[in-house]
mmCIF file of C-alpha atoms and ligand atoms in Angstrom:
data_model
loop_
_atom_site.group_PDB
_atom_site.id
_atom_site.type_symbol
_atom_site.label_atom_id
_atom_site.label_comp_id
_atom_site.label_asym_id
_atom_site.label_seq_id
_atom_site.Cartn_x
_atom_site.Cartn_y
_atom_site.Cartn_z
ATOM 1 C CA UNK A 1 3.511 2.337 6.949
ATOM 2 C CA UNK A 2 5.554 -0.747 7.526
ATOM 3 C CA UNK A 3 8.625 -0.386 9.680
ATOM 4 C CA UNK A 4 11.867 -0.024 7.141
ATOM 5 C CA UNK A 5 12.812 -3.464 8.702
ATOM 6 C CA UNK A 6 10.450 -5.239 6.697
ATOM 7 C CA UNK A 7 10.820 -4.815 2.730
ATOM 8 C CA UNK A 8 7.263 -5.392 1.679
ATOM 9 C CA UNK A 9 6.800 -8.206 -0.223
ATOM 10 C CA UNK A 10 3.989 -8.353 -3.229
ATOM 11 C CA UNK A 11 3.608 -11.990 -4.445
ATOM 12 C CA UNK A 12 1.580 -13.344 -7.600
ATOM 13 C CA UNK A 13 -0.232 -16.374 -6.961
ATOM 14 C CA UNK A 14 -1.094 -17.475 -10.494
ATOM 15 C CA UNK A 15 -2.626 -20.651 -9.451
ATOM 16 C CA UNK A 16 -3.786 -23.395 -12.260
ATOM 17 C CA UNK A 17 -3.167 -20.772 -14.696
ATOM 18 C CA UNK A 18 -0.684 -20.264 -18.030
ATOM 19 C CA UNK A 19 1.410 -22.511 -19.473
ATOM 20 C CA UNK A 20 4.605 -22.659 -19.549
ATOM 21 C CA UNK A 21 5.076 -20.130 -23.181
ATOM 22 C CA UNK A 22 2.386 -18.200 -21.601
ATOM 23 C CA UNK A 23 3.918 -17.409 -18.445
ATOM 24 C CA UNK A 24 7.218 -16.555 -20.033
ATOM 25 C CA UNK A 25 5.457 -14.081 -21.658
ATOM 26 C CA UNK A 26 4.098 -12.698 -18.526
ATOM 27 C CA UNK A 27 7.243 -12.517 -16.745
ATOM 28 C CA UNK A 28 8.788 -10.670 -19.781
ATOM 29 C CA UNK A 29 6.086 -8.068 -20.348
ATOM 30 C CA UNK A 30 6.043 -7.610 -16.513
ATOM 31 C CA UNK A 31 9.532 -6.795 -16.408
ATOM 32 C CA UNK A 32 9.284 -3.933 -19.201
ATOM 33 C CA UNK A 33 7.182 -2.245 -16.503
ATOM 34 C CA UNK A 34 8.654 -2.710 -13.399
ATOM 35 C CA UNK A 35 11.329 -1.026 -12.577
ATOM 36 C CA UNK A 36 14.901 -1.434 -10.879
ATOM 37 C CA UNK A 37 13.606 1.507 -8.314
ATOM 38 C CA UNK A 38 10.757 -0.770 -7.927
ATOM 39 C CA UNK A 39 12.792 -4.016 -6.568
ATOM 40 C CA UNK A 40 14.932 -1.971 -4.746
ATOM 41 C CA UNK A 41 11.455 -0.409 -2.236
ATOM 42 C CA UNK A 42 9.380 -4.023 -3.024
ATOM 43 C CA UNK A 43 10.461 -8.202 -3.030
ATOM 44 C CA UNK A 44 8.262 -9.290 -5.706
ATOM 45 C CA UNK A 45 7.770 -13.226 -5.832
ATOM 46 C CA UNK A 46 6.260 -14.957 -9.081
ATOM 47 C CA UNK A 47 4.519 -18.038 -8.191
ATOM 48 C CA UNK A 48 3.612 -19.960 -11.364
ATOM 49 C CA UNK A 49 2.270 -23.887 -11.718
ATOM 50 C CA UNK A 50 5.209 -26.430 -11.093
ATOM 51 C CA UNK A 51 5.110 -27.147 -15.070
ATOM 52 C CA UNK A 52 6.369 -23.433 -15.449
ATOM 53 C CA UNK A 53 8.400 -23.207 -12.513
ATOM 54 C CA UNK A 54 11.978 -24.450 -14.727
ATOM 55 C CA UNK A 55 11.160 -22.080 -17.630
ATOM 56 C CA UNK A 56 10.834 -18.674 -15.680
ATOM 57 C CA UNK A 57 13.816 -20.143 -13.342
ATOM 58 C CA UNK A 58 15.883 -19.959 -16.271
ATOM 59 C CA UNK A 59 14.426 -16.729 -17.782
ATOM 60 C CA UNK A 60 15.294 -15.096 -14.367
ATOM 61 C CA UNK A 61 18.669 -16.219 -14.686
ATOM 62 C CA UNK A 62 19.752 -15.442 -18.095
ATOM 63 C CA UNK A 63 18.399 -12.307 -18.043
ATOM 64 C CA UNK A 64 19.273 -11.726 -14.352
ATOM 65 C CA UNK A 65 15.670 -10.436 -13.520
ATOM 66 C CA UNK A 66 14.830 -9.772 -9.818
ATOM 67 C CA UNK A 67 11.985 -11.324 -9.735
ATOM 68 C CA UNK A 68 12.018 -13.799 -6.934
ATOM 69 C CA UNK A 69 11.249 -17.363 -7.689
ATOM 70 C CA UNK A 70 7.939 -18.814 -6.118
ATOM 71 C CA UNK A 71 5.976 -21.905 -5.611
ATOM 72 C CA UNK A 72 2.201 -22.785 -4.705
ATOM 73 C CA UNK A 73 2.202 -25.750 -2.841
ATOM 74 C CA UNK A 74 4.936 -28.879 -1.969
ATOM 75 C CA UNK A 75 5.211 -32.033 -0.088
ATOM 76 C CA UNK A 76 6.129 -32.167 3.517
ATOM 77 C CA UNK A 77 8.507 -34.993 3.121
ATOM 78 C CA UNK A 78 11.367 -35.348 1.000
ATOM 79 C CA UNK A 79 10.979 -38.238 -1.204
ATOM 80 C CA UNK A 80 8.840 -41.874 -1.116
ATOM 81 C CA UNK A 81 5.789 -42.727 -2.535
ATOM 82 C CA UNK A 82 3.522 -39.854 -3.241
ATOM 83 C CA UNK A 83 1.982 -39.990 -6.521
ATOM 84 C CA UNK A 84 2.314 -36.666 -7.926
ATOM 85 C CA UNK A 85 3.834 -34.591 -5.481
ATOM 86 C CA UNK A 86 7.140 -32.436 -4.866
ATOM 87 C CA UNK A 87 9.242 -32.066 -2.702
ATOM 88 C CA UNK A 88 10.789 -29.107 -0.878
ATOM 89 C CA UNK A 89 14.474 -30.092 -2.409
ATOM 90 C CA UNK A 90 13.264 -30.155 -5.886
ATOM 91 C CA UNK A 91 11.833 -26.505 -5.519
ATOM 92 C CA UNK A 92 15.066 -25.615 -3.907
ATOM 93 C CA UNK A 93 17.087 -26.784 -6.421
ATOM 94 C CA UNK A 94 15.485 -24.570 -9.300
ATOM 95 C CA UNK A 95 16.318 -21.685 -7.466
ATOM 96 C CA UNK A 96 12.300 -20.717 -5.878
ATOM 97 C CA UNK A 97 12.669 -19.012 -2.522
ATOM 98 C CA UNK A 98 9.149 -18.510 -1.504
ATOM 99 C CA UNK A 99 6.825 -21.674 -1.366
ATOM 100 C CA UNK A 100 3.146 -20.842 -0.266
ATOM 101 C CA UNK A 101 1.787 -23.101 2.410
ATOM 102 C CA UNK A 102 -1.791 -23.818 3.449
ATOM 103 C CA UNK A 103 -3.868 -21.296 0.993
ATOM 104 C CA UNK A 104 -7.638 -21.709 1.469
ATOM 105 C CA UNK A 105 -7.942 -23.570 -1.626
ATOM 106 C CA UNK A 106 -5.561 -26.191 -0.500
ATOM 107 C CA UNK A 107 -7.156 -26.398 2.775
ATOM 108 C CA UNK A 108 -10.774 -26.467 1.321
ATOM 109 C CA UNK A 109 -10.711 -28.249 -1.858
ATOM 110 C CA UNK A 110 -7.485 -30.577 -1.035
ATOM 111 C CA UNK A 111 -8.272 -31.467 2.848
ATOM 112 C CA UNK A 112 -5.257 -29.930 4.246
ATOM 113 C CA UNK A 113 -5.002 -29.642 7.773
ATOM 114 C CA UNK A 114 -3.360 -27.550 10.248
ATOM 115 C CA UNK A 115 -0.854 -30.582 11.187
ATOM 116 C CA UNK A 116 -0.043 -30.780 7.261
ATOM 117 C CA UNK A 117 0.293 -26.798 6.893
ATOM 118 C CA UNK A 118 2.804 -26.804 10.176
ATOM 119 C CA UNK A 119 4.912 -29.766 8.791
ATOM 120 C CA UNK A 120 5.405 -27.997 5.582
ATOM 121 C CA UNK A 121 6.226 -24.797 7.208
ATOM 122 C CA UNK A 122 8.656 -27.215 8.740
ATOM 123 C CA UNK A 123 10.024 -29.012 5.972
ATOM 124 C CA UNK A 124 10.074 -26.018 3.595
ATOM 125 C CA UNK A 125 12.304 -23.794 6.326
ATOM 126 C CA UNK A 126 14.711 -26.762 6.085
ATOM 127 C CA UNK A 127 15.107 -26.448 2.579
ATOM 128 C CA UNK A 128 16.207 -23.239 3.193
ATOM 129 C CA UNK A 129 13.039 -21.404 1.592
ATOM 130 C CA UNK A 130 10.554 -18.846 3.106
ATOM 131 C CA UNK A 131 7.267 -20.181 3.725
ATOM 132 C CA UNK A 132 4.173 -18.274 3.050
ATOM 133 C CA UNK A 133 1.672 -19.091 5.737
ATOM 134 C CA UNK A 134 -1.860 -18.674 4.887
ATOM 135 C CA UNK A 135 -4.503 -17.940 7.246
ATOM 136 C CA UNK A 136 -7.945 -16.712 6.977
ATOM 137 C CA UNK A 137 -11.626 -17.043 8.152
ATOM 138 C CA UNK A 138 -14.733 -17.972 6.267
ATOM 139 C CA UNK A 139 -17.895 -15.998 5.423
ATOM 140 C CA UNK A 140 -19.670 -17.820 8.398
ATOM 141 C CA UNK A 141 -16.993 -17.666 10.630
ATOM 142 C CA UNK A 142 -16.250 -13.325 10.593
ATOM 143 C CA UNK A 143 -20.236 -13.288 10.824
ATOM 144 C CA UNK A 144 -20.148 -15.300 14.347
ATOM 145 C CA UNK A 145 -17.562 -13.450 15.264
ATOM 146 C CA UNK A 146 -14.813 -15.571 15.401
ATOM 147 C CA UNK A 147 -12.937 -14.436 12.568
ATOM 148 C CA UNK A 148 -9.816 -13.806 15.308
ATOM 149 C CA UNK A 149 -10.001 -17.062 17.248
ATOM 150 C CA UNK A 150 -9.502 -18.978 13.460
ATOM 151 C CA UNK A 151 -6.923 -16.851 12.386
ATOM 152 C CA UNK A 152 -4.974 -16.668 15.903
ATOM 153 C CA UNK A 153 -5.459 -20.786 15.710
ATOM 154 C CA UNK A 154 -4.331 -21.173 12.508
ATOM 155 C CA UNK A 155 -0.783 -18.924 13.443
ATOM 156 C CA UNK A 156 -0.470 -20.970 16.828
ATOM 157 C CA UNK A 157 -0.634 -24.100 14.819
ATOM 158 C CA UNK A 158 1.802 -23.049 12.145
ATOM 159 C CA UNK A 159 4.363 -21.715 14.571
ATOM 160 C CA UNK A 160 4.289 -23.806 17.569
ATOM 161 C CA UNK A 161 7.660 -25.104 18.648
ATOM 162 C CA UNK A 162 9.610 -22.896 16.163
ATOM 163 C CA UNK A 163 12.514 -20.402 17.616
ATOM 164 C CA UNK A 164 12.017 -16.899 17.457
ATOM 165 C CA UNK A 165 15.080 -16.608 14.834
ATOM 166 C CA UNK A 166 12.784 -18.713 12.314
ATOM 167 C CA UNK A 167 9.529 -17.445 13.293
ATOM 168 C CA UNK A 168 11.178 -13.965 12.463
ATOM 169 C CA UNK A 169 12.126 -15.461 8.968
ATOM 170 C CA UNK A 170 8.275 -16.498 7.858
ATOM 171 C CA UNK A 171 5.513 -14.564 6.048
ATOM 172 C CA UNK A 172 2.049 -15.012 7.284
ATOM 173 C CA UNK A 173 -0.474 -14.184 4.306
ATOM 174 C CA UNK A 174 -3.908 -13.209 5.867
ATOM 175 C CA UNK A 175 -6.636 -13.823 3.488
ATOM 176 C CA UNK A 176 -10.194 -14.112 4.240
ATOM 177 C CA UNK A 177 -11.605 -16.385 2.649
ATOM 178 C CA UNK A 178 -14.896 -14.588 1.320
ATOM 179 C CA UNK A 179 -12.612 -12.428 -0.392
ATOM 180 C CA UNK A 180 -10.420 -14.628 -2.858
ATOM 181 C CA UNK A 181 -11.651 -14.143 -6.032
ATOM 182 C CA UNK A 182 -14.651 -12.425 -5.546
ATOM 183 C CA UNK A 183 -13.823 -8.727 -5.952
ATOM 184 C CA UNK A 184 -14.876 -8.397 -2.335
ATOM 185 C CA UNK A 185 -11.528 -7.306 -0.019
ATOM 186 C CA UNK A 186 -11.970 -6.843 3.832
ATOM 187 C CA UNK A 187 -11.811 -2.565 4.357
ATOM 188 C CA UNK A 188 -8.126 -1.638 5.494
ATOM 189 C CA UNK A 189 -9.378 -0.999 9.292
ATOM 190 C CA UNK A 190 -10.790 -4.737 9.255
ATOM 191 C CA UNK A 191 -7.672 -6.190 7.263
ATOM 192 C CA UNK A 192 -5.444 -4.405 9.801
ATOM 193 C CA UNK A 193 -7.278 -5.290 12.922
ATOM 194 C CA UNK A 194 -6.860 -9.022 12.081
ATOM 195 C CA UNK A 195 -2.744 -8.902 10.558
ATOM 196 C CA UNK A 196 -2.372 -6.260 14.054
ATOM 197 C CA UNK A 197 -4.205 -9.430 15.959
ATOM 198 C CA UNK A 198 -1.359 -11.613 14.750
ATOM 199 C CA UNK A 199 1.657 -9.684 15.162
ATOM 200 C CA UNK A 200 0.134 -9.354 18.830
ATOM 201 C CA UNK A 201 0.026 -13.075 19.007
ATOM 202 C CA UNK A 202 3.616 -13.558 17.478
ATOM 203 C CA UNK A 203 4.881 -10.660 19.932
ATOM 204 C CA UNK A 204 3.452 -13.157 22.864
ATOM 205 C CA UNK A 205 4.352 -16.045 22.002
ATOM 206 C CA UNK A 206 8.075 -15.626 20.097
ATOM 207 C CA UNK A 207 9.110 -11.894 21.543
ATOM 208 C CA UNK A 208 9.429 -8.736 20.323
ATOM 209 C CA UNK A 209 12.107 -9.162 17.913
ATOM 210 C CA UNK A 210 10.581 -11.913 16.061
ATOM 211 C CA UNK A 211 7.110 -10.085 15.735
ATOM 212 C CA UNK A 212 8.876 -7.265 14.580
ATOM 213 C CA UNK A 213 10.546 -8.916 11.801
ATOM 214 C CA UNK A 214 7.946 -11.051 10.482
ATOM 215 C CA UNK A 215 6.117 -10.106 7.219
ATOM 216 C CA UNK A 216 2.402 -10.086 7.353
ATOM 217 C CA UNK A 217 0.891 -9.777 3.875
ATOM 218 C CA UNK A 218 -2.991 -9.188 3.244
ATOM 219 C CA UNK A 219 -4.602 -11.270 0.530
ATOM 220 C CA UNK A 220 -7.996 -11.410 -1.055
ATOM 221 C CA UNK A 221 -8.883 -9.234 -4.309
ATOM 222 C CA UNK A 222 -6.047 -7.180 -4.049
ATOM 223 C CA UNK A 223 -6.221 -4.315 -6.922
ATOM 224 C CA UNK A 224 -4.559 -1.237 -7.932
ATOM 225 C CA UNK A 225 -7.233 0.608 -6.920
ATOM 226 C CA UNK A 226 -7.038 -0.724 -3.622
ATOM 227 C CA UNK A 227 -3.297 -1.858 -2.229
ATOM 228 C CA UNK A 228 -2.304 2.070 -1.136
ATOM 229 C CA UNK A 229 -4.528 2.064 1.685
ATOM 230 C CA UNK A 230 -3.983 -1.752 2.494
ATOM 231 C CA UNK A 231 -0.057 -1.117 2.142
ATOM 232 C CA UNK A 232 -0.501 2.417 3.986
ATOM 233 C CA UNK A 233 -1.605 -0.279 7.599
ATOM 234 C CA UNK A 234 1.075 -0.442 10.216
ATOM 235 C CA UNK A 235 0.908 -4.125 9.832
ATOM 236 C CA UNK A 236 0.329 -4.854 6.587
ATOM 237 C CA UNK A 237 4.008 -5.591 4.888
ATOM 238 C CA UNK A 238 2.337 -6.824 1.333
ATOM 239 C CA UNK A 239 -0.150 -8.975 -0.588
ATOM 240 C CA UNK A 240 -0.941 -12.158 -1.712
ATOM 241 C CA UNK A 241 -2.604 -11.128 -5.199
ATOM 242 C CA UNK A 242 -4.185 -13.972 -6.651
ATOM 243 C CA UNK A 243 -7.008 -12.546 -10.064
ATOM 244 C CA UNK A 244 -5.077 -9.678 -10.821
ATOM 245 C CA UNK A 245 -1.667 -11.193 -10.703
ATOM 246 C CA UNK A 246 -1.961 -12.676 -13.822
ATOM 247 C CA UNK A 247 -2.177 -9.335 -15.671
ATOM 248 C CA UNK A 248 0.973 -7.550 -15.921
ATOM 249 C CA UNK A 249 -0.766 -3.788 -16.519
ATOM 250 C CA UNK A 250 -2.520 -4.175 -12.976
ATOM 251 C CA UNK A 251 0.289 -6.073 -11.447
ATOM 252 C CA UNK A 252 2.884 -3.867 -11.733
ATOM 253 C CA UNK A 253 0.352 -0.833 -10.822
ATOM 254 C CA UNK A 254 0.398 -3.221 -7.650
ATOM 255 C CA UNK A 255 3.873 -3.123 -7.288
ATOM 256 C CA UNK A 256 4.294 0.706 -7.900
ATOM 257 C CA UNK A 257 1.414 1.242 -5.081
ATOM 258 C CA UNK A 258 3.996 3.801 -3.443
ATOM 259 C CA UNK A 259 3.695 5.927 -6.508
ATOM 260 C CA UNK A 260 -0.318 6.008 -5.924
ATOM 261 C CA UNK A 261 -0.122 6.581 -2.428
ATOM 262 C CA UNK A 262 -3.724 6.375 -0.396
HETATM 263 P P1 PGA B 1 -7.470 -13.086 -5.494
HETATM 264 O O1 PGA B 1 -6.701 -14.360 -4.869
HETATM 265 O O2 PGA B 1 -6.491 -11.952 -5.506
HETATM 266 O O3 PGA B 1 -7.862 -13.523 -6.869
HETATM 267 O O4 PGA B 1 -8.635 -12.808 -4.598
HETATM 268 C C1 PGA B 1 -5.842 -14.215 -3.768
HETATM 269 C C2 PGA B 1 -5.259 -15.551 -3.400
HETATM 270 O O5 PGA B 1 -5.964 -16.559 -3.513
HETATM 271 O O6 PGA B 1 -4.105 -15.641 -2.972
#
């Protein structure tokens, strides 16, 4: 289990899906079924398309849900001329505390880099928002063997040059890659070995108290039927649930995983 320092933290990554109505809807029928014993053992961040971000902002509000607010993707710089992005301080300002930075599909469909992903973490922190930090290896790269070197880069890369007071503050989202989307998730021993792997790194590089604070969530066809045993790992603190997110039945049988224990 995850020490009582860190609240776990289950996110929904709904990515280019529901519109604005739609995900109203969502939020609403997901907060029928989760309950207020539920937010106080689990952080649960929402993290719709920008278009919907202002709608469930205010739905959260006047209805004083605790749902936590949460984004997919920003800009690293904070205004200029940028053709369709945004910026940290607009996300800020409509209340979203979580902002994820550097999922797979940004990196592999959108070209982002490891100097783009640490910038953001940079820029995002300064907003005064938690990035989510997503690392992960490929289906190539876990069959050479090196699924630990890419990970362990990617972390070293996203927290170089950061204190151990903000490193303490992040959430690193392990996902490997051949398991987004494809109903395949790494076993709990594997998924463990590799968010273990990076608390070890953090522990080096930023001390004990930072590695002891920072989240680590596991992501990659996260289920019901499967978060008890992922959530039961000593350094697994939550998930990154991308498919099954996006219906509220199976997402709040996500959050209640404590009820279904492994
Ligand atoms: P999935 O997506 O749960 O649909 O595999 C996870 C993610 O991309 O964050």
């Amino acid at each position: 289990m995850s020490s009582d320092a860190r609240k776990p933290l289950i996110s929904g990554n709904w990515k280019m899906h529901l519109n604005h109505f739609e995900a109203i809807q969502l939020v609403q029928k997901l907060n029928y079924l989760v309950t207020k014993e539920d937010f106080d053992a689990v952080d649960v961040s929402l993290h719709p398309p920008f278009t919907d971000i202002r709608s469930v902002q205010t739905l959260i509000e006047a209805d004083e849900l605790r749902f936590l607010l949460g984004a997919q993707h920003c800009h690293f710089e904070e205004k200029g001329a940028f053709t369709g992005e945004v910026a940290p301080s607009m996300l800020a300002k409509l209340s979203v505390k979580y902002v994820i930075v550097g999922h797979s599909e940004r990196r592999e469909i959108f070209g982002e880099t490891d100097e783009m992903v640490a910038n953001k973490t940079t820029s995002i922190l300064k907003a005064a928002m938690t990035p989510i930090v997503c690392v992960g290896e490929t289906l190539e790269e876990r069959e050479a063997g090196s699924t630990e070197s890419k990970v362990i880069g990617q972390v070293r890369s996203a927290l170089a040059k950061r204190a151990p007071d903000t490193v303490s503050k992040l959430v690193i989202a392990y996902e490997p890659i051949w398991a987004i989307g494809t109903g395949r998730t790494a076993t709990a021993a594997d998924a463990q070995a590799v968010c273990g792997a990076i608390r070890g790194e953090v522990r080096a590089s930023h001390g004990n108290e930072a590695a002891r604070a920072l989240r680590i969530q596991y992501g990659g066809s996260v289920k019901a039927g499967n978060i008890a045993e992922l959530m039961a790992q000593p350094d697994i603190d939550g998930a990154l649930v991308g498919g099954a997110s996006l219906d509220p039945d199976e997402f709040a049988r996500i959050v209640k995983y404590r009820l279904h224990a492994a």
